[in-house]
Amino acid sequence: MQLVRNPKELYQTRRSLSGTVAFVPTMGALHQAHLSLVRLAKSRASHVVVSIFVNPLQFGPQEDFHKYPRDVESDLEMLRELSPDLVFCPTPEQMYPKNFQTRVTVGALGESLCGSNRPGHFNGVATVCLKLFQIVQPDLAIFGEKDFQQLRILQKMVEDFLLPVTILSHPIVREPDGLALSSRNRYLTAEARKKAASIPKALSELRKRRGVETTVGELLAVARSALGLGMEIEYLAIASEIDLVPAKNNALLASLPLPHFFLAVKIEGTRLIDNLALHGDGL
Ligand code: AMP
């Protein structure tokens, strides 16, 4: 496992690797879900590159960029057991030198759900991923379904720009009570963590109630009542996975191609997201 900080050095070292390369981009504060992505990467390619970079471009001015947990030493310790070939940890100045001025603009897929509450967020995500793909030149790049909208946007970017990389997705990795693992879970107080347990409860209620005759509004009401009053709901939505446009309350679930439930909530100031496919086997 080699630690590389400089983008040019990473690019050159990667070019000396023969065989296929799978890439796992992260913002660090690694947990078991990140490690599952790395395991998937190892199973699919000859070499694995992991990046650790808290990308300033994807945080709004009022968001937690400065507070975002950073602990590269413990990240490296966790990665050591899986031993990816390269770990890329650039600084913001290396990724965005003073005169950096080119950005990716995401279209409609980035406007709904998290995009409507975090203006510019997905442009920042797409820009850093395009730059990381250029540096790492991966054959495969692996993203978690926890950030489902991000995954769809990056699949679209790859399609639109004909990037020579295959995007693989990894299912959501959850705690024993069903809460999705997240670097932000470490912000949760014991009290907030208890409140967060109602998120997986809401998902399993939805899984039980989804039926061809159900309307979107009925399901959203089920989710709202399962979530209870212990959190601020940023959005609850059911949208087709194809366009991610939230469906109207009176739409029948069966009328949506590949219906999918999405939520974003804040518990004592910590923002959590989750999602669930309402087609197929779901959770
Ligand atoms: P992050 O460090 O939060 O930017 O996440 C890096 C990658 O790990 C992204 O592709 C995320 O979707 C993925 N990821 C984070 N948490 C989970 C989770 N609980 N299950 C699956 N993938 C996850």
mmCIF file of N, CA and C in Angstrom, residues 174 178 200 203-204 207 210 275-277 281-283:
data_model
loop_
_atom_site.group_PDB
_atom_site.id
_atom_site.type_symbol
_atom_site.label_atom_id
_atom_site.label_comp_id
_atom_site.label_asym_id
_atom_site.label_seq_id
_atom_site.Cartn_x
_atom_site.Cartn_y
_atom_site.Cartn_z
ATOM 1 N N ARG A 174 -25.416 -1.336 6.265
ATOM 2 C CA ARG A 174 -26.202 -0.817 7.391
ATOM 3 C C ARG A 174 -25.703 -1.354 8.727
ATOM 4 N N GLY A 178 -30.185 -1.282 11.135
ATOM 5 C CA GLY A 178 -30.615 -0.834 9.809
ATOM 6 C C GLY A 178 -30.174 0.573 9.441
ATOM 7 N N PRO A 200 -34.431 3.502 9.552
ATOM 8 C CA PRO A 200 -34.638 2.156 8.992
ATOM 9 C C PRO A 200 -36.040 1.604 9.291
ATOM 10 N N LEU A 203 -38.161 2.791 6.588
ATOM 11 C CA LEU A 203 -37.900 2.051 5.340
ATOM 12 C C LEU A 203 -38.593 0.688 5.372
ATOM 13 N N SER A 204 -38.560 0.022 6.541
ATOM 14 C CA SER A 204 -39.199 -1.303 6.516
ATOM 15 C C SER A 204 -40.717 -1.180 6.476
ATOM 16 N N ARG A 207 -41.484 -0.818 2.902
ATOM 17 C CA ARG A 207 -41.313 -2.087 2.185
ATOM 18 C C ARG A 207 -42.552 -2.952 2.361
ATOM 19 N N ARG A 210 -45.630 -1.089 0.322
ATOM 20 C CA ARG A 210 -45.607 -0.779 -1.119
ATOM 21 C C ARG A 210 -46.450 -1.821 -1.851
ATOM 22 N N ASN A 275 -32.184 5.827 1.307
ATOM 23 C CA ASN A 275 -33.073 5.580 0.165
ATOM 24 C C ASN A 275 -33.382 4.097 0.084
ATOM 25 N N LEU A 276 -34.414 3.789 -0.659
ATOM 26 C CA LEU A 276 -34.875 2.397 -0.757
ATOM 27 C C LEU A 276 -35.553 2.164 -2.099
ATOM 28 N N ALA A 277 -35.144 1.110 -2.794
ATOM 29 C CA ALA A 277 -35.847 0.751 -4.033
ATOM 30 C C ALA A 277 -37.222 0.211 -3.653
ATOM 31 N N ASP A 281 -36.778 -6.549 -4.713
ATOM 32 C CA ASP A 281 -36.814 -6.989 -3.327
ATOM 33 C C ASP A 281 -36.550 -5.883 -2.321
ATOM 34 N N GLY A 282 -36.120 -4.708 -2.784
ATOM 35 C CA GLY A 282 -35.885 -3.591 -1.864
ATOM 36 C C GLY A 282 -34.820 -3.913 -0.840
ATOM 37 N N LEU A 283 -35.078 -3.528 0.404
ATOM 38 C CA LEU A 283 -34.095 -3.697 1.501
ATOM 39 C C LEU A 283 -33.575 -5.120 1.623
#
